[in-house]
Tab-separated table of C-alpha atoms in Angstrom:
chain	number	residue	atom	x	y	z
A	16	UNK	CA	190.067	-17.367	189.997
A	17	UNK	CA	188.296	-19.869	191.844
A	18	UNK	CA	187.506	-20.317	195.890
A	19	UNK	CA	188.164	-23.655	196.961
A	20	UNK	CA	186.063	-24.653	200.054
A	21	UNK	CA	186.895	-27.489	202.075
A	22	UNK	CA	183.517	-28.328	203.764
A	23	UNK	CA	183.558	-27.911	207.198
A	24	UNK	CA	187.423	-27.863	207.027
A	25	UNK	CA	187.445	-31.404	209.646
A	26	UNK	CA	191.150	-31.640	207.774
A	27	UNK	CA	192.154	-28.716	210.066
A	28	UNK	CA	190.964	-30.735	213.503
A	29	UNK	CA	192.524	-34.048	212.131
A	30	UNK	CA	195.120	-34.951	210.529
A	31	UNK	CA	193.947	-36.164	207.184
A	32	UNK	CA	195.773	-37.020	204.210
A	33	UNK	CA	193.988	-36.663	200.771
A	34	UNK	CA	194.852	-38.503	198.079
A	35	UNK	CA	194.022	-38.283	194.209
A	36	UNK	CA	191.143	-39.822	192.532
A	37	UNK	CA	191.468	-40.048	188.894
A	38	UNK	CA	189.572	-38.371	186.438
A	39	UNK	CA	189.669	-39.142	182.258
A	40	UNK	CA	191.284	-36.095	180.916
A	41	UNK	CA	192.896	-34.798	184.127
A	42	UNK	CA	196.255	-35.339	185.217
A	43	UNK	CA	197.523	-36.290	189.089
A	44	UNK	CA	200.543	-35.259	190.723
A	45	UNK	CA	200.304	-39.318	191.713
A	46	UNK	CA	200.347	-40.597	188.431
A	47	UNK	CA	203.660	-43.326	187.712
A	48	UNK	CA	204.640	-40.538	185.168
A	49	UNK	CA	205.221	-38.288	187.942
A	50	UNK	CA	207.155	-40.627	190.263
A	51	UNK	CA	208.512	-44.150	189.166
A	52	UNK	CA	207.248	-46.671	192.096
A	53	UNK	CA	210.965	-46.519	194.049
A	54	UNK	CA	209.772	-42.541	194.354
A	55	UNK	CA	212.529	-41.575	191.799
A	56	UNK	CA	212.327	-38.931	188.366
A	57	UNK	CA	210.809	-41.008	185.403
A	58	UNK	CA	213.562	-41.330	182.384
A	59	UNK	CA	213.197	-38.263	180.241
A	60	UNK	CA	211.251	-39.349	177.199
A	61	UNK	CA	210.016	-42.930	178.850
A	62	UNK	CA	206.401	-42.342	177.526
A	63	UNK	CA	205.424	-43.043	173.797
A	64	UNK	CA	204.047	-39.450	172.882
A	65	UNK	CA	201.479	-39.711	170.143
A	66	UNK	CA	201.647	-37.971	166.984
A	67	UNK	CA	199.875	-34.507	164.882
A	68	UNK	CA	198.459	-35.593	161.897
A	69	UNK	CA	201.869	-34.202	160.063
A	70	UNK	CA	203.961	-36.513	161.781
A	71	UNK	CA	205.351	-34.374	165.224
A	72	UNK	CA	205.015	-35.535	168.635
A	73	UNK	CA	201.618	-34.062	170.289
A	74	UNK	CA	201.982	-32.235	173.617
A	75	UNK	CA	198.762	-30.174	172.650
A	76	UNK	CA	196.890	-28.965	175.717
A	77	UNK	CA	195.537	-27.531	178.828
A	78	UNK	CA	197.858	-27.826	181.943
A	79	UNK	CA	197.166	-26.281	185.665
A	80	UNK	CA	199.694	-26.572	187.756
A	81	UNK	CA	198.098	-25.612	191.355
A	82	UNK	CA	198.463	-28.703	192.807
A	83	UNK	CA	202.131	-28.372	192.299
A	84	UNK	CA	201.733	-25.445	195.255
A	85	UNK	CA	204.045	-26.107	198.322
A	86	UNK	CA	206.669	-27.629	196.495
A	87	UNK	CA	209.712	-25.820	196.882
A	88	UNK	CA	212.443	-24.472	194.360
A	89	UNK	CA	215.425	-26.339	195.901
A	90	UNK	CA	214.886	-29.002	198.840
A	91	UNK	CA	214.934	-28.903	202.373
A	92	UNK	CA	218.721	-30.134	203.472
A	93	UNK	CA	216.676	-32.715	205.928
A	94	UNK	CA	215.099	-34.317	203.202
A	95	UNK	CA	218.660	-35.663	201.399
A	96	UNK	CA	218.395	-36.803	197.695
A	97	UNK	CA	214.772	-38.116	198.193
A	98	UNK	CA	212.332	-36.933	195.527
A	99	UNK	CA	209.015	-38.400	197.170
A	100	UNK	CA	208.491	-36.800	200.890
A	101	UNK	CA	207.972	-39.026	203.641
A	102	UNK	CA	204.407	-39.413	205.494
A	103	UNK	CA	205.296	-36.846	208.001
A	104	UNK	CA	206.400	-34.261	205.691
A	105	UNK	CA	203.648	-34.667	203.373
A	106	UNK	CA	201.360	-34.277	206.391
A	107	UNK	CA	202.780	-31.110	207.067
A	108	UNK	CA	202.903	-30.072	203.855
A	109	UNK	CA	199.130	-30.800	203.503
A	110	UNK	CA	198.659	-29.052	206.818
A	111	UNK	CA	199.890	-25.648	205.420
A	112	UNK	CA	197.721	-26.017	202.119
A	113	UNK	CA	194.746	-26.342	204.865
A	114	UNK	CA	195.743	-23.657	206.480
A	115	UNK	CA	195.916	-21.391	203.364
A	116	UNK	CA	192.406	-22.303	202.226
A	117	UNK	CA	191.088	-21.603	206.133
A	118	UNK	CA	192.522	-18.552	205.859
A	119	UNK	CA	190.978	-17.823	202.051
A	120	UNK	CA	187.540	-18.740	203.498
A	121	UNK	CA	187.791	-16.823	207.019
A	122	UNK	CA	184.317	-15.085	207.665
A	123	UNK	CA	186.679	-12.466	209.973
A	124	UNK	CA	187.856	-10.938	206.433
A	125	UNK	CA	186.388	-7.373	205.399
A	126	UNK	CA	187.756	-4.671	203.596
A	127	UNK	CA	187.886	-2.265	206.879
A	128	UNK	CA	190.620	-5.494	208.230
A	129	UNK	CA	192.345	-6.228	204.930
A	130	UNK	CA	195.816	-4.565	206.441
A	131	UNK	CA	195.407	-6.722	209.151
A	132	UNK	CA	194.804	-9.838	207.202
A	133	UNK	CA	198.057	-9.084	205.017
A	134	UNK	CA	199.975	-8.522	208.047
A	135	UNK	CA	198.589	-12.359	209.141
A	136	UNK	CA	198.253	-13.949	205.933
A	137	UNK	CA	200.552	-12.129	203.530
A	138	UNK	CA	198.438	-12.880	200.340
A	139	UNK	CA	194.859	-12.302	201.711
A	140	UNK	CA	193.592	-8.997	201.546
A	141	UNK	CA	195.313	-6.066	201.737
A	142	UNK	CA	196.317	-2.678	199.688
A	143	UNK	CA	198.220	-4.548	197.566
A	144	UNK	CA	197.265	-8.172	197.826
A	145	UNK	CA	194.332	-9.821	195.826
A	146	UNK	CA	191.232	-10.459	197.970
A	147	UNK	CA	190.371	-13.938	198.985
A	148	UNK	CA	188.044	-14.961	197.106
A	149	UNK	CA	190.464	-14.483	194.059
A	150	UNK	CA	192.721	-17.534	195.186
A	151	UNK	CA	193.417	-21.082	194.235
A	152	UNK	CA	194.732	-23.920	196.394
A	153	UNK	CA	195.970	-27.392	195.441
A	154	UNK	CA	193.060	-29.657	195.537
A	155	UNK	CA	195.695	-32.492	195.560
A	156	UNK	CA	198.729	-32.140	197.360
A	157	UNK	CA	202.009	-33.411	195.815
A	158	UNK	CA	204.639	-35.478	197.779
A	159	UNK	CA	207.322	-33.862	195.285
A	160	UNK	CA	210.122	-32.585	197.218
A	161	UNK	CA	211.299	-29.686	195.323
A	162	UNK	CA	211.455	-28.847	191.906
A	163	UNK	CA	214.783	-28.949	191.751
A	164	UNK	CA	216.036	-31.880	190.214
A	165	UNK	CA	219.680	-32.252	189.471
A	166	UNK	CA	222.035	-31.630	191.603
A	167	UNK	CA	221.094	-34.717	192.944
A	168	UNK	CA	220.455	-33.591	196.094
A	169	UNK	CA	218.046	-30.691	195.015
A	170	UNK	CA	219.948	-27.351	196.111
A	171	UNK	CA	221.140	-24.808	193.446
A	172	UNK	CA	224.115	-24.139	193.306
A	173	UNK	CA	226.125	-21.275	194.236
A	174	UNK	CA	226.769	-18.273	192.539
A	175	UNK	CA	230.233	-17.190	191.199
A	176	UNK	CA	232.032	-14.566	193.161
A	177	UNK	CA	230.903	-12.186	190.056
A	178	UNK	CA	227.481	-12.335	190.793
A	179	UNK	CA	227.134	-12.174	194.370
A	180	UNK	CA	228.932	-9.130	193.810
A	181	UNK	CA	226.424	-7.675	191.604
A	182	UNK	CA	223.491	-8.740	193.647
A	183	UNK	CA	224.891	-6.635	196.767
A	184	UNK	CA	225.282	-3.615	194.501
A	185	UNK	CA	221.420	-4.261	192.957
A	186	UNK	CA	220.893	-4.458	196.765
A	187	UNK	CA	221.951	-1.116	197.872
A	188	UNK	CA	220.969	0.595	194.386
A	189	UNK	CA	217.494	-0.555	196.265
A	190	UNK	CA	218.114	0.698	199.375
A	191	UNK	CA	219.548	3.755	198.037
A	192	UNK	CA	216.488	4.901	196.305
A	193	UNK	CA	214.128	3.642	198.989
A	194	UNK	CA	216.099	5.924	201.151
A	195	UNK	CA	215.691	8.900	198.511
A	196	UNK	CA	211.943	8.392	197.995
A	197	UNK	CA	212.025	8.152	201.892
A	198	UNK	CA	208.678	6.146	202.535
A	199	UNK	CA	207.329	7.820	199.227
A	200	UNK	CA	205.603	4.395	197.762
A	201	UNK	CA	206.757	5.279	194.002
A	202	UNK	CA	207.740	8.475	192.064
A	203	UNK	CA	207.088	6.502	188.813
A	204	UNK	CA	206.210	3.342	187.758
A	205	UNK	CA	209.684	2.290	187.686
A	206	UNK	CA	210.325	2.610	191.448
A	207	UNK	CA	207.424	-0.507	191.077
A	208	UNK	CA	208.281	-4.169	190.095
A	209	UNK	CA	207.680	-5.932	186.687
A	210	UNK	CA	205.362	-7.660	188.026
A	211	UNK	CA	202.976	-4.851	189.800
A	212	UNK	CA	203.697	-3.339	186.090
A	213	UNK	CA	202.070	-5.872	184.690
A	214	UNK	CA	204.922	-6.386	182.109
A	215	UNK	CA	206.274	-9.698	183.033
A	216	UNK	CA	207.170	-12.675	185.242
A	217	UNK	CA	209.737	-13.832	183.315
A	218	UNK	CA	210.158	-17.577	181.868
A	219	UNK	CA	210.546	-19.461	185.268
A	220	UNK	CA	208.447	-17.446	187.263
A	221	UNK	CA	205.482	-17.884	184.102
A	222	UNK	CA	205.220	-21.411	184.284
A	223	UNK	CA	205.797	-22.321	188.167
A	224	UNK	CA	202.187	-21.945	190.195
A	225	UNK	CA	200.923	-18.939	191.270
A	226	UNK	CA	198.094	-18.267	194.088
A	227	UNK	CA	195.803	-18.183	190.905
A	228	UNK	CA	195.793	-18.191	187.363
A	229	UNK	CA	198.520	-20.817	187.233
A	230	UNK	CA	197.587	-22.771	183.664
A	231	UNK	CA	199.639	-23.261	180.343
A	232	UNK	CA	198.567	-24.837	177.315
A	233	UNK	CA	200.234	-25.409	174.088
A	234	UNK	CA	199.177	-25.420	170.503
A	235	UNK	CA	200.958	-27.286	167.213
A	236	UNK	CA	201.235	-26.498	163.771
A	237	UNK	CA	203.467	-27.856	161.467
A	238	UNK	CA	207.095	-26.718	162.550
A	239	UNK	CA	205.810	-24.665	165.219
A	240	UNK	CA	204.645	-24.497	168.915
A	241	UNK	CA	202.744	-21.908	171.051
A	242	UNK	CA	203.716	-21.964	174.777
A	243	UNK	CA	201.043	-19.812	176.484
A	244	UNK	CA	201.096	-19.063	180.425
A	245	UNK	CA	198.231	-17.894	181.680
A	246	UNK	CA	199.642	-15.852	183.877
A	247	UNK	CA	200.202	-12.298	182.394
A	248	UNK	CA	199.435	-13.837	179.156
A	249	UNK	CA	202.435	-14.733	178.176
A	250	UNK	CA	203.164	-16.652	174.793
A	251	UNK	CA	205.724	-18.045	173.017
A	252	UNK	CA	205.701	-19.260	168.802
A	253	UNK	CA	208.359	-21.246	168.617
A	254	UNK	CA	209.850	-22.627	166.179
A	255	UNK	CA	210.468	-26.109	165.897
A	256	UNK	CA	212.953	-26.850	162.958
A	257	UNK	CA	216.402	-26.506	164.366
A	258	UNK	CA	216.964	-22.940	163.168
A	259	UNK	CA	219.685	-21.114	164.984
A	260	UNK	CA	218.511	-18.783	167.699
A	261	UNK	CA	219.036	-14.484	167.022
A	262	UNK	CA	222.321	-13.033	167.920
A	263	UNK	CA	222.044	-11.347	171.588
A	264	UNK	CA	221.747	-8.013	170.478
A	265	UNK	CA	218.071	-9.204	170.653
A	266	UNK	CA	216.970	-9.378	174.069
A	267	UNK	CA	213.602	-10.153	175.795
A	268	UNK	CA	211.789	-10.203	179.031
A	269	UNK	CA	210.977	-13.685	177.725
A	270	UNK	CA	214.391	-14.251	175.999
A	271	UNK	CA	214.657	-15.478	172.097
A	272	UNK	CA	213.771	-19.221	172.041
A	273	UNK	CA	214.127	-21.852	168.825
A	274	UNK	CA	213.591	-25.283	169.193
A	275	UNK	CA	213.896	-29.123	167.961
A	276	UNK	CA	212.717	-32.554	168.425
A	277	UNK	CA	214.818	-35.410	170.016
A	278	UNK	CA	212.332	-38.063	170.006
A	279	UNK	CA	209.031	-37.282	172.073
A	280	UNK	CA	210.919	-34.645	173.874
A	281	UNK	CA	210.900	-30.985	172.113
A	282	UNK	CA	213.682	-29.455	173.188
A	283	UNK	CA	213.989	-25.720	173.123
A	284	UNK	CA	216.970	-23.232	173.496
A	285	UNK	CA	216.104	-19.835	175.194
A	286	UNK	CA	218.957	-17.062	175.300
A	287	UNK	CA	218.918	-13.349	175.436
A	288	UNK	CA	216.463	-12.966	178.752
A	289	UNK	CA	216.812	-9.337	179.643
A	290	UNK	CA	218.557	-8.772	183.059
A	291	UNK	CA	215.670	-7.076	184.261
A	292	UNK	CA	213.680	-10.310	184.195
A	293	UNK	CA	215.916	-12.583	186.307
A	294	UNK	CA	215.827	-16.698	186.674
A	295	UNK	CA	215.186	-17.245	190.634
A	296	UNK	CA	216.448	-13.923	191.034
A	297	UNK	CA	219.257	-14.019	188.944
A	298	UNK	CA	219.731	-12.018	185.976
A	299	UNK	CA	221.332	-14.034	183.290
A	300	UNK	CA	224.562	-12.890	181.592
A	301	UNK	CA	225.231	-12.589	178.141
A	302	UNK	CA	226.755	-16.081	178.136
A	303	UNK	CA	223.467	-17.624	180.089
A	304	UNK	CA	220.869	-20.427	178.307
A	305	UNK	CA	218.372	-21.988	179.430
A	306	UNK	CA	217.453	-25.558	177.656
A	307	UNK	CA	214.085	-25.931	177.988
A	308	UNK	CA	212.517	-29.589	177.302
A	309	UNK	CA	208.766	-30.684	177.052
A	310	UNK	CA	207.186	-33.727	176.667
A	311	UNK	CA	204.366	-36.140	178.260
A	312	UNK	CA	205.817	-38.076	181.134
A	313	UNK	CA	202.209	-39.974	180.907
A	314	UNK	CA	198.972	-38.906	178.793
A	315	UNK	CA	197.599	-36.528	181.036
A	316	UNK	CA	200.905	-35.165	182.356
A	317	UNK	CA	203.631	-32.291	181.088
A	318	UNK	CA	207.018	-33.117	181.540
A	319	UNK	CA	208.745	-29.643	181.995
A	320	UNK	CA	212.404	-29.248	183.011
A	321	UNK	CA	214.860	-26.400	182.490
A	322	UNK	CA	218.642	-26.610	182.625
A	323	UNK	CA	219.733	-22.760	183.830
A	324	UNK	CA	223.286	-22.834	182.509
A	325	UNK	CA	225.175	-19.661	183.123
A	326	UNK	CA	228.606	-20.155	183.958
A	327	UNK	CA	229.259	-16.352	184.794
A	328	UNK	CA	226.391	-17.043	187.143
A	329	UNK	CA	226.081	-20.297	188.860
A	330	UNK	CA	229.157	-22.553	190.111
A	331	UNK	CA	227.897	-25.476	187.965
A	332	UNK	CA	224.424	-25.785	185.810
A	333	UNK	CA	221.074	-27.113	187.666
A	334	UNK	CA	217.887	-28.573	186.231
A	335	UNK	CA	214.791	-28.018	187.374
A	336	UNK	CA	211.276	-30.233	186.911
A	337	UNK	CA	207.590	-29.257	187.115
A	338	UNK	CA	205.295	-32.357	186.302
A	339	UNK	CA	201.934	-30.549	185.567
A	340	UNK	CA	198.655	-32.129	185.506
A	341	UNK	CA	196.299	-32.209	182.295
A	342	UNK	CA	193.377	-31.063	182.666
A	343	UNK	CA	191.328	-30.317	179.994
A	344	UNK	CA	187.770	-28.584	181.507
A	345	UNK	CA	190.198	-25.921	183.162
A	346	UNK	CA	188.668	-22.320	183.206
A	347	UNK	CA	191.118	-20.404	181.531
A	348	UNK	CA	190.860	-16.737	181.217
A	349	UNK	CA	192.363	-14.131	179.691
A	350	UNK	CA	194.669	-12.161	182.400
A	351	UNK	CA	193.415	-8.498	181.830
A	352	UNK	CA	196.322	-6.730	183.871
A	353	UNK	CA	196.601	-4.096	182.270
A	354	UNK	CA	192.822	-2.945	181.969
A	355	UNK	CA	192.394	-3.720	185.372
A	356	UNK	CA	195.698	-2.438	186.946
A	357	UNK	CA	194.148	0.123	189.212
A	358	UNK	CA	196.856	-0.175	191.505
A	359	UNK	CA	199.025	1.936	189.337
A	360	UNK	CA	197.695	4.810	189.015
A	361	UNK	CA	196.422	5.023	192.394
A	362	UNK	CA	199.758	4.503	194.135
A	363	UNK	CA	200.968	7.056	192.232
A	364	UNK	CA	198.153	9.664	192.825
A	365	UNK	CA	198.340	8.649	196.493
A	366	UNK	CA	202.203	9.413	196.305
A	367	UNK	CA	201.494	12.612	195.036
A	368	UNK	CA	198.951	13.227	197.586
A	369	UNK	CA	201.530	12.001	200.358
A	370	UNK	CA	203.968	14.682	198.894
A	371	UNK	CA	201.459	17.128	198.813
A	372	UNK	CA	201.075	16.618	202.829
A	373	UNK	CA	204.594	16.475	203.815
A	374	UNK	CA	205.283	20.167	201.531
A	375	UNK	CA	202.535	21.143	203.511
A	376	UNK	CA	203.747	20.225	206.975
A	377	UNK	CA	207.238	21.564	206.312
A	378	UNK	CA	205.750	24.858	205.596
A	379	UNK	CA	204.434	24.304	208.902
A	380	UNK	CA	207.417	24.034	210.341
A	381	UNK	CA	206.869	20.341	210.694
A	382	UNK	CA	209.821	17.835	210.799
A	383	UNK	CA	208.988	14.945	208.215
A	384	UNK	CA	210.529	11.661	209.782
A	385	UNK	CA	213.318	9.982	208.173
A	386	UNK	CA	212.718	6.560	206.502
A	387	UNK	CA	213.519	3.428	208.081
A	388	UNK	CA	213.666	0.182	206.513
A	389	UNK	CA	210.466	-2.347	207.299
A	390	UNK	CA	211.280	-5.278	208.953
A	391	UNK	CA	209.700	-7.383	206.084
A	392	UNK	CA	212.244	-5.786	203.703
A	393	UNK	CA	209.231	-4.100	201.346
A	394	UNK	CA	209.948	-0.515	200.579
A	395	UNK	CA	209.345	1.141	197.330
A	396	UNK	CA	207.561	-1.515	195.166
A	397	UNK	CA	207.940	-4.776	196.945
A	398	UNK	CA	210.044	-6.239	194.980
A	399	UNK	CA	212.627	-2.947	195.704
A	400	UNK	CA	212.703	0.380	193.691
A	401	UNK	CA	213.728	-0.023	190.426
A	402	UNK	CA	214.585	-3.929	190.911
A	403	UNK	CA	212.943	-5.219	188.013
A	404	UNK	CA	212.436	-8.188	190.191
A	405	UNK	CA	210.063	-10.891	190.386
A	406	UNK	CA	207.854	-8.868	192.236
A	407	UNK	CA	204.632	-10.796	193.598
A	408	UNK	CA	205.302	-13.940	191.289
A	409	UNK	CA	208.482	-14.724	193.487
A	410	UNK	CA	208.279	-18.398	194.258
């Protein structure tokens, strides 16, 4: 959790563009392995990986993916089937990372304002909102247009019938119960989202940048790998011999994932997500996979792309790419969420404390005023009562 300080912020006044310097052991969203020269995806596998000592392709490593921050899931319809953004929309995009780290570094914040600066900022501050000095900004700004890599023109694409379906009834299950609890923040920690719970983000959500703690590393042995996110902790063994994966009766915030080597590229089969930990929102269905593949687009660069193919789900499959940076001297820390999830119990003694008041007032003779649904769409646990959402690590 580190404050990044621009100076004197003169990139606010102007209209600078930065650009990456390279550093030996530290990757750059710049690098050729990140963008061929024609500002196109690098061929899968176009790098010659080096080996472990027993004979496997080595991804081993520390990987921080903040300067991957501002790219998008699926690309704006104005930018077309370009990967690289043009001048002005890098500008802008490095005009909204400035903007993020004047707000991190405002001298206005205090805890008496911190409502006021989530109400501004939306991640500064707040009840529920880390405080500033807890966030991380990209220190190099990518001209990656979204993450989204195939369709071609970088939009998902759309759900069956079946599943929009079954959004709108998760929808007003979540209204329903926001209703019930009637401005009542939680009645248990299920009326909160996996992610306030400190239970999961799920695969996508674990690996895509956060406002801090965004690394991943990985570590070999011999027929294995360890996929660790820093985020939550999460971590993956997985094995790396071509096994077949568990039958779904198995299922997983994280899913069941077995893996093999084609080349340089490991890639890895993850089924049996639970629904309650969706994929961009999505649960998956009992028919859904996600084909996972890693590798080293250059040396100091991961290579990470997911196929989400769910045909219950989706119209057609889509492939996402994140190319994150090496960089070894990375502070990472263990996320304590649990042992430091105050937040829990003190929504739910304040709850109690709110119903309390209100059986007080109605013994009063005091009418207690109906709920009515926040403009913002927030409501019982952010992320909806009982949604099992992404909560806060929503990209």
């Amino acid at each position: 959790m580190k404050r990044l300080i621009l100076g004197a912020m003169t990139a606010l006044a102007g209209a600078a563009i930065f650009t990456t310097t390279a550093v030996s052991g530290q990757g750059s969203v710049d690098s050729p392995g990140v963008m061929t020269a024609a500002g196109e995806v690098p061929a899968l596998g176009s790098y010659k990986v080096p080996k472990t000592p027993w004979g496997e392709p080595d991804l081993q490593g520390t990987f921080n993916a903040n300067d991957l921050q501002g790219i998008p899931m699926q690309r704006a319809q104005t930018v077309g089937t370009r990967y690289r953004l043009n001048d002005e929309e890098f500008k802008q995009r490095v005009a909204q990372r400035d903007q993020n780290v004047a707000n991190d570094n405002s001298d206005e914040f205090s805890l008496e304002r911190a409502e006021e600066f989530e109400a501004r900022f939306g991640t500064v501050g707040g009840a529920v909102s880390p405080p500033p000095h807890w966030l991380e900004r990209a220190r190099s700004v990518s001209r990656v247009s979204s993450y989204v890599i195939d369709p071609p023109d970088g939009r998902i694409p759309a759900i069956t019938p079946a599943a929009q379906a079954a959004a709108q009834q998760r929808q007003q299950a979540q209204a329903a119960r926001r209703r019930q609890l009637n401005g009542i923040e939680a009645e248990w920690t299920t009326d909160r989202s996996n992610y306030d719970r400190c239970i999961s983000t799920g695969v996508l959500n674990s690996i895509t940048p956060k406002i801090y703690n965004s690394g991943s590393r990985i570590v070999q042995g011999p027929g294995w790998v360890a996929f660790q996110n820093e985020m939550i902790h999460e971590t993956r063994v997985i094995p790396t011999d071509g096994r077949a994966n568990v039958g779904n009766a198995v299922k997983n915030w994280m899913g069941t994932s077995v893996g093999r080597w084609e080349g340089d590229v490991l890639v890895v089969e993850t089924r049996n997500v639970k629904p309650e930990s969706p994929v961009n929102g999505q649960p998956l269905s009992d028919e859904g996979v996600l084909i996972e593949r890693f590798t080293l687009s250059d040396a100091n660069t991961l290579d990470y792309r997911m196929t989400v193919n769910d045909p219950k789900v989706y119209a057609a499959p889509w492939t996402l790419r994140l190319p994150i940076p090496r960089e070894d001297d990375y502070g990472y820390f263990e996320y304590g969420c649990h042992e430091g999830n105050y937040s829990m119990p003190n929504l739910l003694a304040g709850s109690r404390a709110e119903e309390k008041r209100r059986a007080e007032a109605v013994a009063r003779g005091e009418k207690i005023p109906e709920y009515v649904e926040p403009a913002r769409g927030g409501g019982a646990g952010r992320g909806g009562a009982g949604a099992g959402g992404a909560g806060r690590g929503q990209n």
